[in-house]
XYZ file of C-alpha atoms in Angstrom:
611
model
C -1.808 -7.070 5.274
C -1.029 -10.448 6.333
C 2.982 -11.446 5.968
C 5.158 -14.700 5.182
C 8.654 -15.542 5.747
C 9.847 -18.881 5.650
C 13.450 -20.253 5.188
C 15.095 -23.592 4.942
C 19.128 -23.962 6.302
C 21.713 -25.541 8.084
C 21.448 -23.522 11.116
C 18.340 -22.512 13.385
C 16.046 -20.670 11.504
C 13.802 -19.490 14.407
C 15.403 -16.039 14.890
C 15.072 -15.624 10.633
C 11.539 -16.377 11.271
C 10.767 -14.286 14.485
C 12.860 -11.425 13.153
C 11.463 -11.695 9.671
C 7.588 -11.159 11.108
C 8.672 -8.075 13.474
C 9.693 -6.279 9.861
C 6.316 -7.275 8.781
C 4.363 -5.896 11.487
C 4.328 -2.521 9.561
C 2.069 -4.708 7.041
C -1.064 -5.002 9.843
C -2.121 -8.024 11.872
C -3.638 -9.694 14.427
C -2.153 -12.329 15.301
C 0.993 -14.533 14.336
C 2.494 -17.775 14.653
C 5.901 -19.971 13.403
C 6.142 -23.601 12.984
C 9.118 -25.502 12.223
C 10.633 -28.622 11.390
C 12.604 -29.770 14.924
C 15.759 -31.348 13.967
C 16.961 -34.723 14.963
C 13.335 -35.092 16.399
C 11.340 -35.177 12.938
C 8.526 -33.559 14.667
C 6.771 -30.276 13.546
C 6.135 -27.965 16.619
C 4.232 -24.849 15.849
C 3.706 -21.253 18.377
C 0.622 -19.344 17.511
C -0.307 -16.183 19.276
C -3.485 -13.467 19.122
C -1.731 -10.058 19.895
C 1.582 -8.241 19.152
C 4.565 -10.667 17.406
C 6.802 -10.385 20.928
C 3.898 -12.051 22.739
C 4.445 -15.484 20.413
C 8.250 -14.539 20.322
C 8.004 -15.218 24.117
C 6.046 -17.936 24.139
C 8.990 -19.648 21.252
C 11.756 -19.015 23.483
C 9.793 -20.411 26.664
C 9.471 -23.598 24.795
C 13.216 -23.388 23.418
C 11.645 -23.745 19.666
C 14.629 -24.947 16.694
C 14.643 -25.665 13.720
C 16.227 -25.630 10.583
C 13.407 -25.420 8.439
C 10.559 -23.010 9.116
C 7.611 -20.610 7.958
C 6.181 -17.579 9.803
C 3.041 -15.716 9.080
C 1.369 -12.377 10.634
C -2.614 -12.669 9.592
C -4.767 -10.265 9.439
C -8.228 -11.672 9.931
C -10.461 -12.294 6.687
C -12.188 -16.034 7.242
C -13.063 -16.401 10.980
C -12.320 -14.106 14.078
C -9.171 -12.890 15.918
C -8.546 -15.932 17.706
C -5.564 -18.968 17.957
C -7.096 -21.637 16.636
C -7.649 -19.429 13.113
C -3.610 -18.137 13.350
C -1.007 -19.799 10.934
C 0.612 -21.420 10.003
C -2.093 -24.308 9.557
C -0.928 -28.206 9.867
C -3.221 -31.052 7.851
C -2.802 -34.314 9.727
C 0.679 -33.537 11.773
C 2.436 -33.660 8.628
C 1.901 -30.525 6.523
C 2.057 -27.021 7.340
C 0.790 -24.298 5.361
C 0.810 -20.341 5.906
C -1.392 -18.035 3.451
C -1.507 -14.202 2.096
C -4.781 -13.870 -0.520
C -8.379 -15.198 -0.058
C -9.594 -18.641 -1.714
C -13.029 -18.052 -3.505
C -13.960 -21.861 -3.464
C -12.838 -22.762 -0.126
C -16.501 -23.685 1.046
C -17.246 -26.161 -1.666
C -13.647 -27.327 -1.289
C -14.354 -27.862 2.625
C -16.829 -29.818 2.351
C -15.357 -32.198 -0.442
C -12.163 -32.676 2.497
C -14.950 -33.397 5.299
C -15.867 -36.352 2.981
C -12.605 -37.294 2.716
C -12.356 -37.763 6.591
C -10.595 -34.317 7.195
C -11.514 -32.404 10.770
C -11.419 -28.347 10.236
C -9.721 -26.706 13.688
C -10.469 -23.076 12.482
C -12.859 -21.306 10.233
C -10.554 -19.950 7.832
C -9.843 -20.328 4.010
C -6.359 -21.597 4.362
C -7.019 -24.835 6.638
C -8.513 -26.316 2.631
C -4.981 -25.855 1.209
C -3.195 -27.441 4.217
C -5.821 -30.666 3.691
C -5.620 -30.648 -0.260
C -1.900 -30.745 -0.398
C -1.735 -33.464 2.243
C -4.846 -35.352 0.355
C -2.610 -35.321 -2.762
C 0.322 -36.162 -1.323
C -1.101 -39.375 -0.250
C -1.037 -39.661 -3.758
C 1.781 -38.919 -5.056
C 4.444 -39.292 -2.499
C 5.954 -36.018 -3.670
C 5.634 -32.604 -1.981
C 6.287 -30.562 -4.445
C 4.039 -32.664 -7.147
C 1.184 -32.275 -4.206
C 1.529 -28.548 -4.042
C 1.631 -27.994 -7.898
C -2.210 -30.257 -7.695
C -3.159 -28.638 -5.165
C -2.870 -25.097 -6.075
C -4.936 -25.842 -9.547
C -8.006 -26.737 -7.693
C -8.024 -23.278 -5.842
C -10.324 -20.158 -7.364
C -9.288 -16.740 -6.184
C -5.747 -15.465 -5.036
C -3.044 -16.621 -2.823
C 0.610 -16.786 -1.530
C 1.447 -19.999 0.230
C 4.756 -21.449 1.827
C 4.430 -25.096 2.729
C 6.911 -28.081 4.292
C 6.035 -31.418 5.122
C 7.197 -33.708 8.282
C 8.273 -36.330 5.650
C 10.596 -33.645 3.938
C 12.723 -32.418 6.186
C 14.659 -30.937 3.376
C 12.423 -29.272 1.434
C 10.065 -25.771 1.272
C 7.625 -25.627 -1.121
C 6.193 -22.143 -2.119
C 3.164 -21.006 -4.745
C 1.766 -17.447 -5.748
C -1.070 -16.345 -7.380
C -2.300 -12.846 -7.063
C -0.137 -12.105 -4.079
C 3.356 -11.275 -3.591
C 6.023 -13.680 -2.951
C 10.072 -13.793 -3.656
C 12.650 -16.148 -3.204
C 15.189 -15.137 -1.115
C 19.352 -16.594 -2.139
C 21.186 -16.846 1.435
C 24.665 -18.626 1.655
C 23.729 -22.318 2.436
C 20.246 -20.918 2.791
C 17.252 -19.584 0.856
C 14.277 -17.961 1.953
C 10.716 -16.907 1.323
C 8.719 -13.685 2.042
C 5.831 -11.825 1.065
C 7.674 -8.714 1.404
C 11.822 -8.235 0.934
C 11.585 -6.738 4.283
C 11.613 -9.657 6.247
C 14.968 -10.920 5.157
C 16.410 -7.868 4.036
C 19.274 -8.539 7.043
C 19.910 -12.024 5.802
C 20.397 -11.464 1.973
C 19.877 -8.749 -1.220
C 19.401 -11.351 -3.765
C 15.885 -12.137 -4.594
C 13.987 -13.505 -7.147
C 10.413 -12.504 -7.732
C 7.896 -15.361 -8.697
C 5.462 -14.598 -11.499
C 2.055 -14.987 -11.635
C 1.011 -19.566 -11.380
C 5.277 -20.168 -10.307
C 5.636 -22.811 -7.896
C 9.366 -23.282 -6.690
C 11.024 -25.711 -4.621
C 13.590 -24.917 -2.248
C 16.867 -26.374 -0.470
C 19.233 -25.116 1.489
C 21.457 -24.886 -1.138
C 19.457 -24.677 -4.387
C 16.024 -23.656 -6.109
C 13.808 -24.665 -8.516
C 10.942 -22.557 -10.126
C 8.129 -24.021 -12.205
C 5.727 -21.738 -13.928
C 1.872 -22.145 -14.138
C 2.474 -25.041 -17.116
C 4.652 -26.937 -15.089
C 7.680 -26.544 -16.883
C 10.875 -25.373 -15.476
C 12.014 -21.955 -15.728
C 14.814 -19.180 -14.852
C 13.743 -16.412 -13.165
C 16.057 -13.811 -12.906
C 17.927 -12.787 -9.542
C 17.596 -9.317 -8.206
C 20.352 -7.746 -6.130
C 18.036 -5.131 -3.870
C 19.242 -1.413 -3.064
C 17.510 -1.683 0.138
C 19.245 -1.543 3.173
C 18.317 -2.228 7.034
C 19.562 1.535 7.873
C 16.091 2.983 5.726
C 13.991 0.880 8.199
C 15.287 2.298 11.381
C 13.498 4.966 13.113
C 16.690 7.155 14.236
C 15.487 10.090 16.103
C 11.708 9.868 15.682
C 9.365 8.489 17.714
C 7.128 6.633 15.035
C 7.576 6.036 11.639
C 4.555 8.381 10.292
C 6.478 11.026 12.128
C 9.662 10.275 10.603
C 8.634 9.459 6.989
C 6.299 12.972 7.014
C 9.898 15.125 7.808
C 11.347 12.827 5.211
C 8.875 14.518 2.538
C 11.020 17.266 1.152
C 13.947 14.808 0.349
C 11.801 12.263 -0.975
C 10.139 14.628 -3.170
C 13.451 15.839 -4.389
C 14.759 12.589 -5.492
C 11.543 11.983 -7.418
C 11.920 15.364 -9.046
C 15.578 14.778 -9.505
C 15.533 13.329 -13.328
C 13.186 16.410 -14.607
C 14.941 19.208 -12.689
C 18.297 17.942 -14.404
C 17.378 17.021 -17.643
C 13.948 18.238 -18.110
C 10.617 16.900 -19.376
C 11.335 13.724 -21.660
C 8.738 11.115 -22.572
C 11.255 8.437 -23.000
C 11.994 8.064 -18.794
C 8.789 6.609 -18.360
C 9.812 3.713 -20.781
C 10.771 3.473 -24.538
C 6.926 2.831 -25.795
C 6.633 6.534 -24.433
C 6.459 8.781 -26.774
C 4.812 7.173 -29.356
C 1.859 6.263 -27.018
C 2.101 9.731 -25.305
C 1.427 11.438 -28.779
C -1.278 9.131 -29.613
C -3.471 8.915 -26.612
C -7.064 9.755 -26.936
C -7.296 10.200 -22.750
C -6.317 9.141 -19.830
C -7.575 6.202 -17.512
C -6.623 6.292 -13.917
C -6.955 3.258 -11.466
C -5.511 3.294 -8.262
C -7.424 2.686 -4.211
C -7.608 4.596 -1.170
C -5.184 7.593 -0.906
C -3.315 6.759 -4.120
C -7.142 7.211 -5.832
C -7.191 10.990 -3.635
C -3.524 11.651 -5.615
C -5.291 10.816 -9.060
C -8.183 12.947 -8.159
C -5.260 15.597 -8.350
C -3.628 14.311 -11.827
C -7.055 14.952 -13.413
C -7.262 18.183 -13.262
C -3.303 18.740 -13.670
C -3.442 16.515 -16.934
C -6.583 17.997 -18.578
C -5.365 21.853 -17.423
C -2.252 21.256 -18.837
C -1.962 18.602 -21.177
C -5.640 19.275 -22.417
C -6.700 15.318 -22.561
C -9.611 13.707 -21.160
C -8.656 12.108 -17.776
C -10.899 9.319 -15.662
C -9.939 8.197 -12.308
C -11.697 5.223 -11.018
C -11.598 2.569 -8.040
C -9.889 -0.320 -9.247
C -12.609 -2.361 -6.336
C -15.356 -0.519 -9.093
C -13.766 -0.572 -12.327
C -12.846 -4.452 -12.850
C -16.664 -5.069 -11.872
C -18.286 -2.791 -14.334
C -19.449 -3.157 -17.628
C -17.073 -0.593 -19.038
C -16.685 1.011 -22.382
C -12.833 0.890 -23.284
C -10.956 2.930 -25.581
C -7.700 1.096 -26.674
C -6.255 4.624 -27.353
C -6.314 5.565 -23.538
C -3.166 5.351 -21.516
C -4.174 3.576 -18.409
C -2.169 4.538 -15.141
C -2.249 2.141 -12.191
C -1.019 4.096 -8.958
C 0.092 1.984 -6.213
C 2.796 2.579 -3.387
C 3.248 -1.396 -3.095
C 2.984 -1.975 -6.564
C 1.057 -5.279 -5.134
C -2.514 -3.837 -4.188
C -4.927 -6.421 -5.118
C -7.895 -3.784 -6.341
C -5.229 -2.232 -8.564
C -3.554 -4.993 -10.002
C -6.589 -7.006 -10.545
C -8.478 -3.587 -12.366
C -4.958 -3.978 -14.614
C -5.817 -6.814 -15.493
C -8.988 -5.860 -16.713
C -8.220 -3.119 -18.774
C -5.629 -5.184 -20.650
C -8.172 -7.729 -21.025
C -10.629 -4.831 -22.843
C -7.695 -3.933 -25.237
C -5.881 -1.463 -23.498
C -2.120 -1.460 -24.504
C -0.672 1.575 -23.163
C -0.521 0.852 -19.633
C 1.510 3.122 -16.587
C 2.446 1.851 -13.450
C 3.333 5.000 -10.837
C 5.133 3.252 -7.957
C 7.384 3.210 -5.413
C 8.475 -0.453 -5.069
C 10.970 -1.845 -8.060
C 10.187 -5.237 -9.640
C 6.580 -5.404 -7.822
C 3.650 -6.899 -9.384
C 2.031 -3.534 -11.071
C 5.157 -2.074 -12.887
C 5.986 -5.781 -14.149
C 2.571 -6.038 -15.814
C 2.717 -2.533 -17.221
C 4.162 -1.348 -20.582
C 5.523 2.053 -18.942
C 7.009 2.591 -15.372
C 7.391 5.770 -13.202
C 8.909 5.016 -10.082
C 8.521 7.406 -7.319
C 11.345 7.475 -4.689
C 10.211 8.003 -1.172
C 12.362 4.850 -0.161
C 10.618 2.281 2.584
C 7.553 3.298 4.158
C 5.739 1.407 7.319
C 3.319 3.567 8.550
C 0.175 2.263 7.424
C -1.049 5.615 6.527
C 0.591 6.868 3.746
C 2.577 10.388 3.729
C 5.538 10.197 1.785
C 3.998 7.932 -0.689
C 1.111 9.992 -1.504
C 3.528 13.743 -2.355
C 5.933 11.664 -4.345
C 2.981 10.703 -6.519
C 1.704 14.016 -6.505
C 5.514 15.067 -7.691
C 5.774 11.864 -10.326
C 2.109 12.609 -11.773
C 2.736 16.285 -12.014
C 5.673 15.225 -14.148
C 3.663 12.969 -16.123
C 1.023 15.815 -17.113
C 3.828 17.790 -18.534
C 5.417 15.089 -20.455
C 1.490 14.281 -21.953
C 1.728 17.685 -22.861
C 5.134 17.959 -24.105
C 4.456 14.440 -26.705
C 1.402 16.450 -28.060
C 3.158 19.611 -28.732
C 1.070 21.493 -25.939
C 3.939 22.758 -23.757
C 6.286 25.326 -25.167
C 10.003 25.716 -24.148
C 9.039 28.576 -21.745
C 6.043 26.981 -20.290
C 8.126 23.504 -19.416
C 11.310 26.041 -17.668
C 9.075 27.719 -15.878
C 7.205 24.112 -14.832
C 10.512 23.199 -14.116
C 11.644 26.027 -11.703
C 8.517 25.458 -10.059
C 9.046 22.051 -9.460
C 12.564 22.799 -8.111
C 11.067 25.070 -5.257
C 8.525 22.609 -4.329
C 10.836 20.561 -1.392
C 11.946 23.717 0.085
C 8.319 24.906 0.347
C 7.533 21.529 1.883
C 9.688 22.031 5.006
C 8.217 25.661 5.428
C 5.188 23.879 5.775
C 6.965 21.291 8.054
C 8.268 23.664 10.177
C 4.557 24.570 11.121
C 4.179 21.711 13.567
C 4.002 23.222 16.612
C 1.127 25.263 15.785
C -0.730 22.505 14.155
C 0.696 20.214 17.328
C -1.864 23.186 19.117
C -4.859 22.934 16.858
C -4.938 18.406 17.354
C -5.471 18.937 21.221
C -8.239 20.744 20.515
C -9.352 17.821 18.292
C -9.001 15.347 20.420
C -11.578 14.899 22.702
C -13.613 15.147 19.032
C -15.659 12.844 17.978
C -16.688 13.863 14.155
C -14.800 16.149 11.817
C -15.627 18.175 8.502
C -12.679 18.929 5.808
C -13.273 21.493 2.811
C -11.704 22.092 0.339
C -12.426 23.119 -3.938
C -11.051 22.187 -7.283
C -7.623 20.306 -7.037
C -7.707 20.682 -3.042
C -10.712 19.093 -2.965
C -8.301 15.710 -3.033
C -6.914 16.881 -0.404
C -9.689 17.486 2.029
C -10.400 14.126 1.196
C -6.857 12.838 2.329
C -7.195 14.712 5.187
C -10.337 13.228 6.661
C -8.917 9.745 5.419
C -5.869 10.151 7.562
C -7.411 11.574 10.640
C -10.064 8.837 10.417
C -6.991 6.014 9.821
C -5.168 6.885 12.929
C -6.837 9.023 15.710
C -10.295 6.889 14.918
C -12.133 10.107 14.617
C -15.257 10.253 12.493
C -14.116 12.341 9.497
C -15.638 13.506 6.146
C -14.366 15.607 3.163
C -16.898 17.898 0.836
C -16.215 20.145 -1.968
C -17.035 23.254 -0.384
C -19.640 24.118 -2.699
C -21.352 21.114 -1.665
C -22.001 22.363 2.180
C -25.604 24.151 1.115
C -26.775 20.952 -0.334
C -26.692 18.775 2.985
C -23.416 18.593 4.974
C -24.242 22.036 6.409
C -27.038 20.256 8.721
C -24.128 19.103 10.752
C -22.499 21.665 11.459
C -22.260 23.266 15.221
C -19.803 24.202 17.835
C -19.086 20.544 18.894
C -17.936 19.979 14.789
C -14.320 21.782 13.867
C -14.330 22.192 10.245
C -10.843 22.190 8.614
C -10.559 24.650 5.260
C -8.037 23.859 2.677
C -7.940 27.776 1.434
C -5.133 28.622 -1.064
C -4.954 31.930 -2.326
C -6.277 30.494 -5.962
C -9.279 31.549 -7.555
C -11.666 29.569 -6.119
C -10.847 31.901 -2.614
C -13.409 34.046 -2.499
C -15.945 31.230 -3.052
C -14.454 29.335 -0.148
C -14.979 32.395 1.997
C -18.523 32.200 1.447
C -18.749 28.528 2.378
C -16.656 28.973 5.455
C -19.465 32.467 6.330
C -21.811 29.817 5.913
C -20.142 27.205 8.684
C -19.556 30.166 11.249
C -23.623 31.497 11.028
C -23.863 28.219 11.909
C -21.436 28.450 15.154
C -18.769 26.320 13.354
C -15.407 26.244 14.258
C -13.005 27.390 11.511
C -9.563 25.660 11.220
C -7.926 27.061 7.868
C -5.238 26.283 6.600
C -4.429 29.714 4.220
C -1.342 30.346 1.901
C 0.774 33.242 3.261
C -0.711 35.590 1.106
C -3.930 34.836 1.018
C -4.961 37.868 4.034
C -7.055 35.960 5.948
C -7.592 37.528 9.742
C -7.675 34.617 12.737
C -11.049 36.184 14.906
C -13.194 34.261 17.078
C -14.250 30.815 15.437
C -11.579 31.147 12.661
C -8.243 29.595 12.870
C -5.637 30.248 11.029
C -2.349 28.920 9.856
C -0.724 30.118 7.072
C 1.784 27.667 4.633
C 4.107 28.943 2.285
C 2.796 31.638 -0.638
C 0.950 30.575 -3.040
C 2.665 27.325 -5.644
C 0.038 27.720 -8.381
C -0.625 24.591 -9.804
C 1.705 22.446 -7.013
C -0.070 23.851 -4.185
C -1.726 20.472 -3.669
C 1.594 18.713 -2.645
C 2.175 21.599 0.437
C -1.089 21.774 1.763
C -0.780 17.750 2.064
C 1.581 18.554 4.324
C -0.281 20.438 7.303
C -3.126 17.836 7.092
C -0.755 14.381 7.799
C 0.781 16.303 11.145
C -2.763 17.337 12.151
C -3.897 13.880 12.071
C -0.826 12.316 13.302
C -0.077 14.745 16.339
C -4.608 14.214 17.423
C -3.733 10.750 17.167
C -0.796 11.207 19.816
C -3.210 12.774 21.863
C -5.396 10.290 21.639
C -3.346 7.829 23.107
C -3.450 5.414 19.578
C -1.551 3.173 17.698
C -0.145 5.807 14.970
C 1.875 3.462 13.132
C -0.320 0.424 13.146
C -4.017 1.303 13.270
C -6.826 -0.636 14.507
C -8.199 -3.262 11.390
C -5.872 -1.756 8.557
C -3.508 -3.144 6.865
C -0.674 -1.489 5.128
C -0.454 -3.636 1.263
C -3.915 -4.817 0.848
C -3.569 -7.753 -1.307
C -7.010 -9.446 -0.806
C -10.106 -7.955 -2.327
């Protein structure tokens, strides 16, 4: 979703700026834009382009733009259409510039208090009120930073905001509430960004605002106030990122290259309970008391981390025997729930910053829950800091907006949560968790059998491209991943896709099924097989086309209508996280054909951190 990066130094910032937003791209957009401070000429020129970053990179370096104090922003449109005049950053007045990540709830009434006030509106966005309040204020007060902390109390709803002022040459002001936003500790510099990312190649030491901070930053110093006012520490973060994870080396996108980096991914997320085996106390020292105690399970997570929880259930009530829920955060925080402090509520978020999730958090803790679980891939984010217990997942940086890697290391991480449930409440027996365990130990090598079956799925997408709706089937805990499957090949090749539990065809899908439809059959050798036989008898005496995707040993015959590919044998209860597998390079290799945009769809984002 939309992106900041800002910085404040004794050198040209520009090429921090420009470079900052390309790293940010992965994020989603439509348009972008940089303003900075000009030095010497204590001027504020600003570059806003609709379009790809490079396009306002050129226009920057056609105009020569400088400066040693900046902000950069990609947007990705909420308030108002694709168009220049509603780019940031936004400028109140030629002295103050403002650039936004979140949505403000009261900008409307807001609006129309600044119109009163004399203020003209250039754009029909949300953020053009916080560029007017924080100049109205510092009318004032006379003081930037005073302006931004007033400011920033009169706004409803959730934002991250970098601001500098022409009258403060040596100064960048920054707020967050809701969204991401870090500090960034340079040499004679600091930064800001919405995402490490974007200045990943000018520092590793960060600091991560909390919820309310406002800081104030100078070239050579920092200052961070929390939501009271008062000044705090925040503690600085040395990052084990590095530049090298965000390269694409040999592939040609990054969904390509972060699907082949599954099995290794998965591995390193496996890596604690394959050496030391299933212990409650890695997912935090509250553990084991609150594993042995919980009356259920609560899961909240959005989009395909929701599909991965659809999985846990069944894996945590099969073998942990507890009640599980899964919910949409979007649903949950809106709902007039019935909680059950008992429950161990698990938030599931690649970003660890997605709005729906974090804000459904929120509301859980607010109904009493205590034992809370963040499943994540990004240390220090927003989710695991706000939960009592942490299991991060280590798939390492991904920028494709649709998730691959993500999504099988929280298959792999929830799996391993289901048998430590079980294990705190004396449900899993010594020979039950080794034989867990040598399962989970074959699961990355399975994953590259099922890798290495890309050119025949490469053959199946041109058949799917010229498409324009698809069906995906699949029963019990592969249900999920029909789901996932239609998700991605809807995300990226912009073909009409659904998902049914098979059993579901005779009650309605069937009526669209003919020989212009292929149907795609998640069909493990489990035993639900024999049912999904029936349901895929049912598609062909329709004249359906029949693309299966069938374990090794699951003797299913390719004949005319039916296509098969065949994954590894059977991997019992893990046989979710392999046929994941097939279903990412059939979507990404139609979407090749297609001629799209794999990496950065049309109108998606890749955090979403507005609601």
């Amino acid at each position: 979703m939309c992106g900041i990066v800002g910085g404040i130094s004794y050198r040209d910032i520009v090429p921090v700026l420009i470079g900052g937003l390309r790293e940010l791209e992965y994020r989603g957009y439509d348009s972008s834009g940089i303003a900075v401070h000009s030095p010497g000429g204590n001027e504020i020129t600003r570059v806003r382009r609709t379009g790809r970053v490079a396009e306002m990179e050129a226009a920057a370096k056609a105009i020569g733009l400088r400066g040693t104090l900046g902000v950069g922003h990609t947007r990705w449109a909420t308030h108002g259409g694709v168009t220049e005049p509603n780019a940031h950053p936004h400028v109140s007045s030629d002295e103050i510039v403002v650039v936004h990540n979140g949505i403000i709830e009261n900008h409307e009434e807001k609006r129309e208090q600044l119109k009163k006030q004399g203020y003209r509106f250039e754009s029909q966005t949300d953020t053009e009120v916080i560029a007017h309040l924080v100049h109205a204020y510092l009318k004032q007060t006379a003081d930037l930073l005073k302006a931004v902390q007033l400011a920033v109390r009169d706004l409803h709803g959730a934002y991250a905001i970098g601001v500098f002022a022409k009258s403060a040459p040596d100064k960048l002001i920054c707020a967050r509430l809701g969204c991401p936003l870090l500090i960034g500790i340079g040499d004679q510099e600091t930064f800001i960004a919405s995402d490490i990312a974007a200045i990943l190649a000018e520092t590793r030491r960060v600091v991560y605002l909390e919820e309310g901070d406002v800081a104030e930053l100078g070239p050579s110093s920092y200052r961070v106030f929390d939501v009271n006012g008062a000044e705090v520490n925040r503690a600085i973060h040395v990052s084990d990122l590095t530049t090298d994870a965000r390269e694409l080396g040999q592939y040609a996108h990054f969904m390509q290259k972060e699907i082949h980096e599954q099995p290794k991914a998965i591995a390193d997320t496996l890596q604690q309970v394959i050496d030391a085996g299933v212990e409650a106390i890695e997912f935090g020292a509250s553990a084991p008391k609150l594993f042995a105690e919980a009356s259920g399970v609560l899961i909240l997570a959005s989009g395909t981390s929701y599909y991965a929880g659809l999985v846990a259930k069944q894996w945590i009530e099969s073998i942990a025997r507890v009640p599980c829920q899964v919910e949409l955060g979007h649903e949950y925080r809106y709902r007039d729930s019935i909680p059950d402090a008992q429950q161990i509520v698990v938030t599931i978020s690649q970003s660890g910053e997605t709005l729906d999730t974090m804000e459904a958090l929120k509301r859980a803790k607010q109904l009493g829950h205590h034992a809370t679980l963040s499943i994540c891939n990004v240390r220090e984010s927003a989710i695991p800091r706000a939960s009592s217990m942490v299991c991060y997942t280590r798939a390492g940086p991904e920028i494709g907006v649709a998730s691959t890697k993500a999504f099988t290391t929280q298959l792999a991480a929830l799996f391993t949560f289901a048998l430590t449930l079980a294990k705190a409440r004396g449900r899993l027996t010594a020979q039950d968790e080794n034989a867990y365990v040598d399962q989970l130990r074959c699961v990355p090598g399975s994953v590259q059998h099922a890798l290495n079956l890309e050119p025949q799925i490469q053959a199946w997408a041109e058949r799917f491209a010229d498409k324009h709706h698809a069906l995906f089937l699949g029963r019990g805990q592969h249900y999920p991943i029909a789901l996932e499957g239609a998700l991605k090949l809807k995300e990226i090749s912009y073909i009409h896709a659904e998902a049914y539990p098979a059993g579901e065809l005779k009650h309605g899908p069937l009526a669209l099924v003919d020989n212009d439809m292929p149907v795609v059959v998640i069909a493990p050798n489990d035993t639900l097989l024999e049912k999904v036989k029936s349901n895929m008898q049912e598609v062909r005496a329709r004249g359906g086309e029949l693309f299966v995707f069938a374990d090794a040993d699951s003797h299913f015959t390719p004949s005319d209508g039916v296509n098969v590919i065949r994954t590894p044998r059977h991997a019992g209860m893990l046989s979710p996280i392999i046929h994941a597998i097939p279903v990412q390079l059939l979507a990404y290799h139609a979407a090749l054909r297609r001629g799209t945009d794999v990496d950065k769809p049309r109108n998606l984002a890749k955090a979403v951190t507005v609601e």
